[in-house]
Coordinates of C-alpha atoms in Angstrom, one line a residue:
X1 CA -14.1 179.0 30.6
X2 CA -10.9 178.8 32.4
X3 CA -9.0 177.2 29.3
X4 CA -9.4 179.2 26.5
X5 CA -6.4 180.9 24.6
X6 CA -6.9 183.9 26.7
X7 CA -5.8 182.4 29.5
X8 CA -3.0 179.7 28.8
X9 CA 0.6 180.2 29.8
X10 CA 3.4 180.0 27.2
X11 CA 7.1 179.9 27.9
X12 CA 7.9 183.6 28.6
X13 CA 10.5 185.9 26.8
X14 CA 13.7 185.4 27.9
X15 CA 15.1 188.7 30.1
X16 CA 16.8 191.6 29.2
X17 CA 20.6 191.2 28.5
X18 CA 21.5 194.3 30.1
X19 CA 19.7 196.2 33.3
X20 CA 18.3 199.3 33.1
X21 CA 19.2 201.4 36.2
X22 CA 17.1 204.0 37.8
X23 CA 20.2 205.9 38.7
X24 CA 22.0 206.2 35.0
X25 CA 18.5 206.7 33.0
X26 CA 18.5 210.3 31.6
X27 CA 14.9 209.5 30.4
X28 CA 15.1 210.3 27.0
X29 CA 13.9 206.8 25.8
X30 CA 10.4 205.4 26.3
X31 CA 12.0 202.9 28.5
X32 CA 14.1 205.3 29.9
X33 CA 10.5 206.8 30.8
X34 CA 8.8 204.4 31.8
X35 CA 12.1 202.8 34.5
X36 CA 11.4 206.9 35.6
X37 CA 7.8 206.6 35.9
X38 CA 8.2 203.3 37.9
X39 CA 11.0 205.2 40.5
X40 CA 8.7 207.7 40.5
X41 CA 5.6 205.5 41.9
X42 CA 7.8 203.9 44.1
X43 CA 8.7 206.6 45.4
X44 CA 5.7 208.0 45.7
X45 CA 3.2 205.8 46.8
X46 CA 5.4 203.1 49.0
X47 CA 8.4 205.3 50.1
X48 CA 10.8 203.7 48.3
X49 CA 14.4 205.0 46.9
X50 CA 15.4 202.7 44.1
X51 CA 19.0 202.1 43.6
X52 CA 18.5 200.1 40.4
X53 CA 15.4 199.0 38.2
X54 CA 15.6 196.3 35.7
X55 CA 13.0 195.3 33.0
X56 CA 12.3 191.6 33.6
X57 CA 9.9 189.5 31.2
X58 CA 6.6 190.7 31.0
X59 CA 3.5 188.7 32.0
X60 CA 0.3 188.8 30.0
X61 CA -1.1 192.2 31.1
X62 CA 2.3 193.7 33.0
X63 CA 5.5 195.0 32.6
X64 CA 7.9 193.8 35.1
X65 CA 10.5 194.8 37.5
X66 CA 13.5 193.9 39.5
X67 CA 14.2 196.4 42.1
X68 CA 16.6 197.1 44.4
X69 CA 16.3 199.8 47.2
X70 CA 19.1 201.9 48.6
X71 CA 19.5 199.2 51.5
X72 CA 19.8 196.5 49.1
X73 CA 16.8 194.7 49.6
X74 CA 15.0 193.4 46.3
X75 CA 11.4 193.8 45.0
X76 CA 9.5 192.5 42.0
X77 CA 6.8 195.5 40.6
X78 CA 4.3 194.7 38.6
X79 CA 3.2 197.8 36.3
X80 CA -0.4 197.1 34.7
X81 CA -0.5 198.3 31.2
X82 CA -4.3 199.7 32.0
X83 CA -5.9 201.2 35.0
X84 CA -9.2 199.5 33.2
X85 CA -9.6 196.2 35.5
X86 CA -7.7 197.4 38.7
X87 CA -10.4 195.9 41.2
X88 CA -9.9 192.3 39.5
X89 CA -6.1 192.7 39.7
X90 CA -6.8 193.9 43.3
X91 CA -8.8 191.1 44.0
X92 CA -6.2 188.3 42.4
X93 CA -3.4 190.5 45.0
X94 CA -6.0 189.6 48.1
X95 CA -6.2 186.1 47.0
X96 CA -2.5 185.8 46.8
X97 CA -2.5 187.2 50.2
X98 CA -5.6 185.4 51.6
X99 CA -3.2 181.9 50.9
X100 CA -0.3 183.6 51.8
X101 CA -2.3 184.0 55.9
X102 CA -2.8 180.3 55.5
X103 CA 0.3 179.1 55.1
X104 CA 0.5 178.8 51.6
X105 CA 3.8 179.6 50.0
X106 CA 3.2 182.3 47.8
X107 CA 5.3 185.9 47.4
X108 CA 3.5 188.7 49.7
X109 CA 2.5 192.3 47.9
X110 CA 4.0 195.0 50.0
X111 CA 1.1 197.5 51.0
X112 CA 1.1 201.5 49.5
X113 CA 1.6 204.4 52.1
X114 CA -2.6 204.1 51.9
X115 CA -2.6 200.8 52.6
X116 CA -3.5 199.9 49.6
X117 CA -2.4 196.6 47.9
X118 CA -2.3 198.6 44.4
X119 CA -0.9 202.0 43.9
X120 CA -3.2 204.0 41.5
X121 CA -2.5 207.4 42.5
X122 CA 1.1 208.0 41.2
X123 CA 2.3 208.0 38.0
X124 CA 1.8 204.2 36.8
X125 CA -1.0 201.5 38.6
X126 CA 1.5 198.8 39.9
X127 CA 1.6 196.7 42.7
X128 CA 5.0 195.9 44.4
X129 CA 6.1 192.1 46.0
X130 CA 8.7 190.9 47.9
X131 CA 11.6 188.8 46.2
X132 CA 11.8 185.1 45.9
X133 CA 15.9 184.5 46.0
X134 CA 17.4 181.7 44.2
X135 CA 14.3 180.3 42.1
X136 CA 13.6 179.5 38.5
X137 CA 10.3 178.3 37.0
X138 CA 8.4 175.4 36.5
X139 CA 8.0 176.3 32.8
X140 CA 10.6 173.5 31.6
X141 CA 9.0 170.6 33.5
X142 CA 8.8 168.7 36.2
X143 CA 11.1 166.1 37.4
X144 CA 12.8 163.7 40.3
X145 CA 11.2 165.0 44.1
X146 CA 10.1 168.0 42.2
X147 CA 6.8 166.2 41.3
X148 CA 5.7 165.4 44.9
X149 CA 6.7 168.6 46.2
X150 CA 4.4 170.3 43.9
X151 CA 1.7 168.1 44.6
X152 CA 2.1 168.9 48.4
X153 CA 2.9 172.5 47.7
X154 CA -0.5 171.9 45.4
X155 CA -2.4 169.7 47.7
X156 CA -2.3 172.9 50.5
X157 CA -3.0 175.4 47.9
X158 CA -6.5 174.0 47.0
X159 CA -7.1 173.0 51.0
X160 CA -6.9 176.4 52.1
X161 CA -9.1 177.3 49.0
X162 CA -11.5 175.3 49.8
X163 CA -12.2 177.9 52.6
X164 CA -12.0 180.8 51.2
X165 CA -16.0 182.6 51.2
X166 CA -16.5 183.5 48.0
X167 CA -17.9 179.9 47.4
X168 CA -17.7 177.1 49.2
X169 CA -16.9 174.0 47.5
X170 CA -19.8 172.2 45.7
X171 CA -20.4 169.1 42.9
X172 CA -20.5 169.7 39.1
X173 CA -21.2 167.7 36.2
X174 CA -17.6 166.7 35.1
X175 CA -18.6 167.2 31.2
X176 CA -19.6 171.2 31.7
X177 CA -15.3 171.1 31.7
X178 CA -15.5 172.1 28.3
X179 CA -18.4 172.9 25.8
X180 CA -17.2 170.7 23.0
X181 CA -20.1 172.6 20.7
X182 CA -17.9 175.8 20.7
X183 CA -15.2 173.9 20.7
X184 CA -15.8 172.2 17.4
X185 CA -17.4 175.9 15.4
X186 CA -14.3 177.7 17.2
X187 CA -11.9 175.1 14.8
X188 CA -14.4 175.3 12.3
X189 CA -13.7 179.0 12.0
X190 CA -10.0 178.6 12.1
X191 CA -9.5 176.8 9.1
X192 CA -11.0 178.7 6.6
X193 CA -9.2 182.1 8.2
X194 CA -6.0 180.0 7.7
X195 CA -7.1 179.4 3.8
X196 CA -8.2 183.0 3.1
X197 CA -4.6 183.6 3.5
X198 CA -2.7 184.3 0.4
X199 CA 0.4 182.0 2.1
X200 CA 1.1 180.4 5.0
X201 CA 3.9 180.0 6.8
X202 CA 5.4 177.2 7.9
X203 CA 3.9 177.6 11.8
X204 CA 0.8 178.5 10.2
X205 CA 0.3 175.3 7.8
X206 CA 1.2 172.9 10.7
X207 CA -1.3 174.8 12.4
X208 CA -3.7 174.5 9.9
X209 CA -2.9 170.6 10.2
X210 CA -3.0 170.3 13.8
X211 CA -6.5 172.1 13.9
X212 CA -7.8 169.4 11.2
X213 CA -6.4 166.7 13.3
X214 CA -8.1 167.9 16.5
X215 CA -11.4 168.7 14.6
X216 CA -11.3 164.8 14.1
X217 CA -11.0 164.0 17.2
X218 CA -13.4 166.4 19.5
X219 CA -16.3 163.2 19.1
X220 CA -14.1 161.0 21.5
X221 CA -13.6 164.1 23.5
X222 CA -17.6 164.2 23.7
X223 CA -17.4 160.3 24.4
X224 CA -14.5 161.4 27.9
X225 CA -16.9 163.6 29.2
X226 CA -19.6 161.4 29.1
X227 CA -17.8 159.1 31.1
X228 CA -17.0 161.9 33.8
X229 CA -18.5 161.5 37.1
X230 CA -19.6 164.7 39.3
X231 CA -16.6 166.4 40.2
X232 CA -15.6 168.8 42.6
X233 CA -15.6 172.8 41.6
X234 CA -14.1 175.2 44.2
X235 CA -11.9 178.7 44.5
X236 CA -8.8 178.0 42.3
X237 CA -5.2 179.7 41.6
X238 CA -6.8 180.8 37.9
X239 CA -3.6 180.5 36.1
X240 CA -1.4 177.3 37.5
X241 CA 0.8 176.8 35.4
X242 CA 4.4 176.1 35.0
X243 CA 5.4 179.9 34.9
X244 CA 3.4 180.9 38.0
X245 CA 5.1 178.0 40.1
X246 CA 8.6 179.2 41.7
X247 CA 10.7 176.7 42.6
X248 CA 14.0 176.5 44.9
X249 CA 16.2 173.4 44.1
X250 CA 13.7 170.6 44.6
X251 CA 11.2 172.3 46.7
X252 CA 8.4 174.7 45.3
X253 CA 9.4 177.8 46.9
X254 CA 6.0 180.3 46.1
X255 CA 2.8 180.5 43.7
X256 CA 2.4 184.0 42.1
X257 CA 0.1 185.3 39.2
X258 CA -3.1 184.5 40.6
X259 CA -6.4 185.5 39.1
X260 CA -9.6 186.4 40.6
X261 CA -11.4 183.9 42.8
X262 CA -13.5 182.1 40.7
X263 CA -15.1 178.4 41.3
X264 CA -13.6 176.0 38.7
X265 CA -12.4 172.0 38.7
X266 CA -9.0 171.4 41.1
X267 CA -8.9 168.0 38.8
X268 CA -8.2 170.6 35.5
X269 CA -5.6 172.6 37.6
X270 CA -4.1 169.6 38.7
X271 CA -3.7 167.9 35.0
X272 CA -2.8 171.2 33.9
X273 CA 0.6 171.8 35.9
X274 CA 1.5 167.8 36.1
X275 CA 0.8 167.1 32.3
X276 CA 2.6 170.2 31.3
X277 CA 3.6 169.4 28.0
X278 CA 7.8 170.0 28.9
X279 CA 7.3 167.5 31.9
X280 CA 5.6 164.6 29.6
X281 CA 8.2 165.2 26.8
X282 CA 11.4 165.1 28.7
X283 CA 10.2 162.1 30.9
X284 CA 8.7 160.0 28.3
X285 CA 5.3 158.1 29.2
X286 CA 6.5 155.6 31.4
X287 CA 8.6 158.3 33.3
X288 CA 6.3 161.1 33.6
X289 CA 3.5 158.3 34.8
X290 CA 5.8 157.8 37.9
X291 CA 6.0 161.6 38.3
X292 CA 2.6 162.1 37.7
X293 CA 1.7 159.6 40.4
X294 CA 4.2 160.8 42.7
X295 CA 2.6 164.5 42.3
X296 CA -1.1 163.2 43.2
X297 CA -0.4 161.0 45.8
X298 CA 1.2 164.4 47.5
X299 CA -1.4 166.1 46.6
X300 CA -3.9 163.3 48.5
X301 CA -1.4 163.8 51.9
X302 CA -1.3 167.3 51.8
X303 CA -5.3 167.6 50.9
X304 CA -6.8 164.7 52.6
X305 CA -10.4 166.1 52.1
X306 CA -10.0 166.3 48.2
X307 CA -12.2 163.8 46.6
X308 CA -10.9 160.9 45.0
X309 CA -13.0 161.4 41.9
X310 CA -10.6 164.5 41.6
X311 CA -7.5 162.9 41.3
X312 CA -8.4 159.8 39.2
X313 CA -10.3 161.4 36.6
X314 CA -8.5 164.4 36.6
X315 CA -6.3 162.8 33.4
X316 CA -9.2 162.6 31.4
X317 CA -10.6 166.2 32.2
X318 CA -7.1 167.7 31.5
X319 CA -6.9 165.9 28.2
X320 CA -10.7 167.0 27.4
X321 CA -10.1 170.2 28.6
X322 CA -6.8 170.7 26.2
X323 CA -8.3 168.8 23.0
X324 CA -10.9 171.6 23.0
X325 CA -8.9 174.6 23.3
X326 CA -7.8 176.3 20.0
X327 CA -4.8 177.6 21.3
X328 CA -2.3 178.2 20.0
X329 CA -3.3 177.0 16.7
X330 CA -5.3 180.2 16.8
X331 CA -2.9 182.3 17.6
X332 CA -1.4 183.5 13.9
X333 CA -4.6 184.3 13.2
X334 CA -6.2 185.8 15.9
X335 CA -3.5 187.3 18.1
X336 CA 0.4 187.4 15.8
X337 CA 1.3 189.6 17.8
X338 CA 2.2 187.0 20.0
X339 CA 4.0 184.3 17.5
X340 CA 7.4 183.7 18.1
X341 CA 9.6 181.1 18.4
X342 CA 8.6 179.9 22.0
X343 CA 5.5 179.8 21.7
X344 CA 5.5 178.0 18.3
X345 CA 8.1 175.2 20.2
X346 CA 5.4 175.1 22.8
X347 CA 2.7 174.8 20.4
X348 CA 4.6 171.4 19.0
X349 CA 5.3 170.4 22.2
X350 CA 1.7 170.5 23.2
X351 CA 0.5 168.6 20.6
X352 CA 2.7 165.7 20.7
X353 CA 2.0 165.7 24.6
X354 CA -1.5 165.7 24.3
X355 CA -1.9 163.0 21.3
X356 CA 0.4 160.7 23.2
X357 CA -1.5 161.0 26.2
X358 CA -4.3 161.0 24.5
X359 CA -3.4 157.4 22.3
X360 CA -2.8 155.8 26.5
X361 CA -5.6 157.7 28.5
X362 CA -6.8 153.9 29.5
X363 CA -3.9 152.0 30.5
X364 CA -2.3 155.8 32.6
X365 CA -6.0 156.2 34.0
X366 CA -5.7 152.6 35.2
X367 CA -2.5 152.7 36.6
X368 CA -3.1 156.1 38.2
X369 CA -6.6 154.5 39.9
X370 CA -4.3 151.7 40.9
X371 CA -2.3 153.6 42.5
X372 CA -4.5 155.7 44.5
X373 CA -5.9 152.6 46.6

């Protein structure tokens, strides 16, 4: 199930204030070990010198780099915290690459001295990319020709997909989306972990809330995916999100962070990155309608074979889709570790975004199917 809590992207840490360089590291530290252990792989299993290393945020299962060679070209390395799962992170790198040889704007992983995409002999599995210049995130929304040039960037993503063999694209019940059973004993089981606690906290009682208010609601969720018509299913990104989509002034410069190819719905990857809950917030309905719109009919052009089943419904799949995931109400209980302030600003974000939407699915469905003529 593609989105559970394991899976979902939150706004990531903000950088470092201060590099670390290779060069000035005695070593003494654990990161003054581990920016050692990285110059050392580098060196090791790609030839390359390191003038300077920098810790840059870190993504779900990797620490991550900025590096800069003695020639002054810049890398991004990717350092896996476990050498556990290296043939699924091998085999997101060779999707990456696989759209990469169609076109598709995505960063390219540099291959080891053994032509590997991976290194996993030296000190630390990692694999090592080239550098995107001048490009921030999609994390804090969508807006003005940004939305169509995601769709497009989008639209070519999921064409060239479509091809690739590990399954060809096929029709599935739109309701298998989610399984609104497990949805609805996966809340059940939050709330009393939230009342065996001895207090809560203020992000943990408005979680406690928000997980009521979505327990009340997962019987019209059964009642959307009813509704839903076959859709199409089909080799996706895995993780597109707002984080994973690079963007150069008003242009979407490369999509990294891709997962294992797997077959899942292009309608839930769509709704996922246009309804991102930063994009409907900062727009306001009306606004982020015309956005939305914009970013579909993009996607149409640049994917003129997707069906149009896809695209209309694809509102009421990402709202099913979101009203049964737990996250990240879950997350003080099952992972608070991870609780900070971000992701408890996203977690309010994405609850506003997804009632609203929610409270309108008709009359945006209607004007989206309008639209699409």
């Amino acid at each position: 199930m593609r989105f559970d809590e394991e899976i979902m992207s939150t706004p990531s840490h903000p950088p470092a204030p201060e590099p670390v360089a290779a060069s000035s590291t005695p070593g003494c530290t654990v990161e003054g070990k581990q920016i050692m252990a990285v110059a050392d792989t580098l060196a090791l299993a790609y030839g390359l010198h390191p003038a300077d290393i920098t810790r840059i945020p870190e993504g779900t299962a990797t620490d991550n780099y900025a590096v800069v060679d003695q020639a002054g070209r810049r890398h991004f390395a990717k350092v896996y915290r476990t050498r556990e799962h290296l043939d699924l992170e091998r085999a997101s790198v060779e999707l990456s690459e696989y759209c990469a040889d169609g076109g598709v704007a995505t960063a390219r992983a540099a291959r080891t001295r053994e032509h590997d995409l991976i290194a996993t002999h030296g000190p630390l599995p990692m694999s090592l990319w080239s550098y995107v210049p001048h490009t921030a995130t999609a994390e804090g929304g969508l807006r003005g020709a940004r939305w169509a040039a995601v769709g497009t960037a989008m639209g070519r993503l999921h064409s060239r997909l479509a091809a690739h063999p590990a399954a060809a694209p096929t029709l599935k019940s739109g309701a298998a989306v989610c399984d609104v059973a497990s949805a609805r004993d996966r809340y059940e089981d939050l709330i009393p972990a939230f009342q065996s606690k001895p207090r809560l906290g203020e992000f943990e009682a408005w979680s406690l809330q928000a997980t009521r208010e979505r327990q009340v609601l997962l019987g019209g969720v059964e009642r959307i995916l009813a509704s839903l018509p076959p859709l199409t299913v089909q080799i996706l990104h895995g993780d597109l999100s707002g984080p994973n989509v690079l963007l150069k002034d008003d242009d979407a410069a490369a999509f990294v962070d891709f997962r294992p190819p797997a077959p899942w719905y292009p309608a839930w990857e769509i709704a996922r990155l246009g309804c991102d809950p930063s994009s409907v917030l900062a727009n306001g309905v009306e606004g982020w309608l015309t956005g939305y719109t914009d970013l579909v009919l993009a996607y149409r052009d640049a994917n003129p074979k997707a069906s149009a089943n896809d695209l209309v419904y694809s509102l009421r799949v990402g709202c099913a889709a979101v009203l049964c995931s737990t996250f990240p109400f879950s997350a003080p209980v099952k992972r608070p570790h991870i609780v900070d302030a971000a992701l408890e600003s996203y977690g309010r974000a994405r609850h506003a975004a997804d009632l609203m939407l929610l409270d309108q699915l008709p009359v945006l469905e209607e004007a989206l199917h309008d639209a699409l003529r």
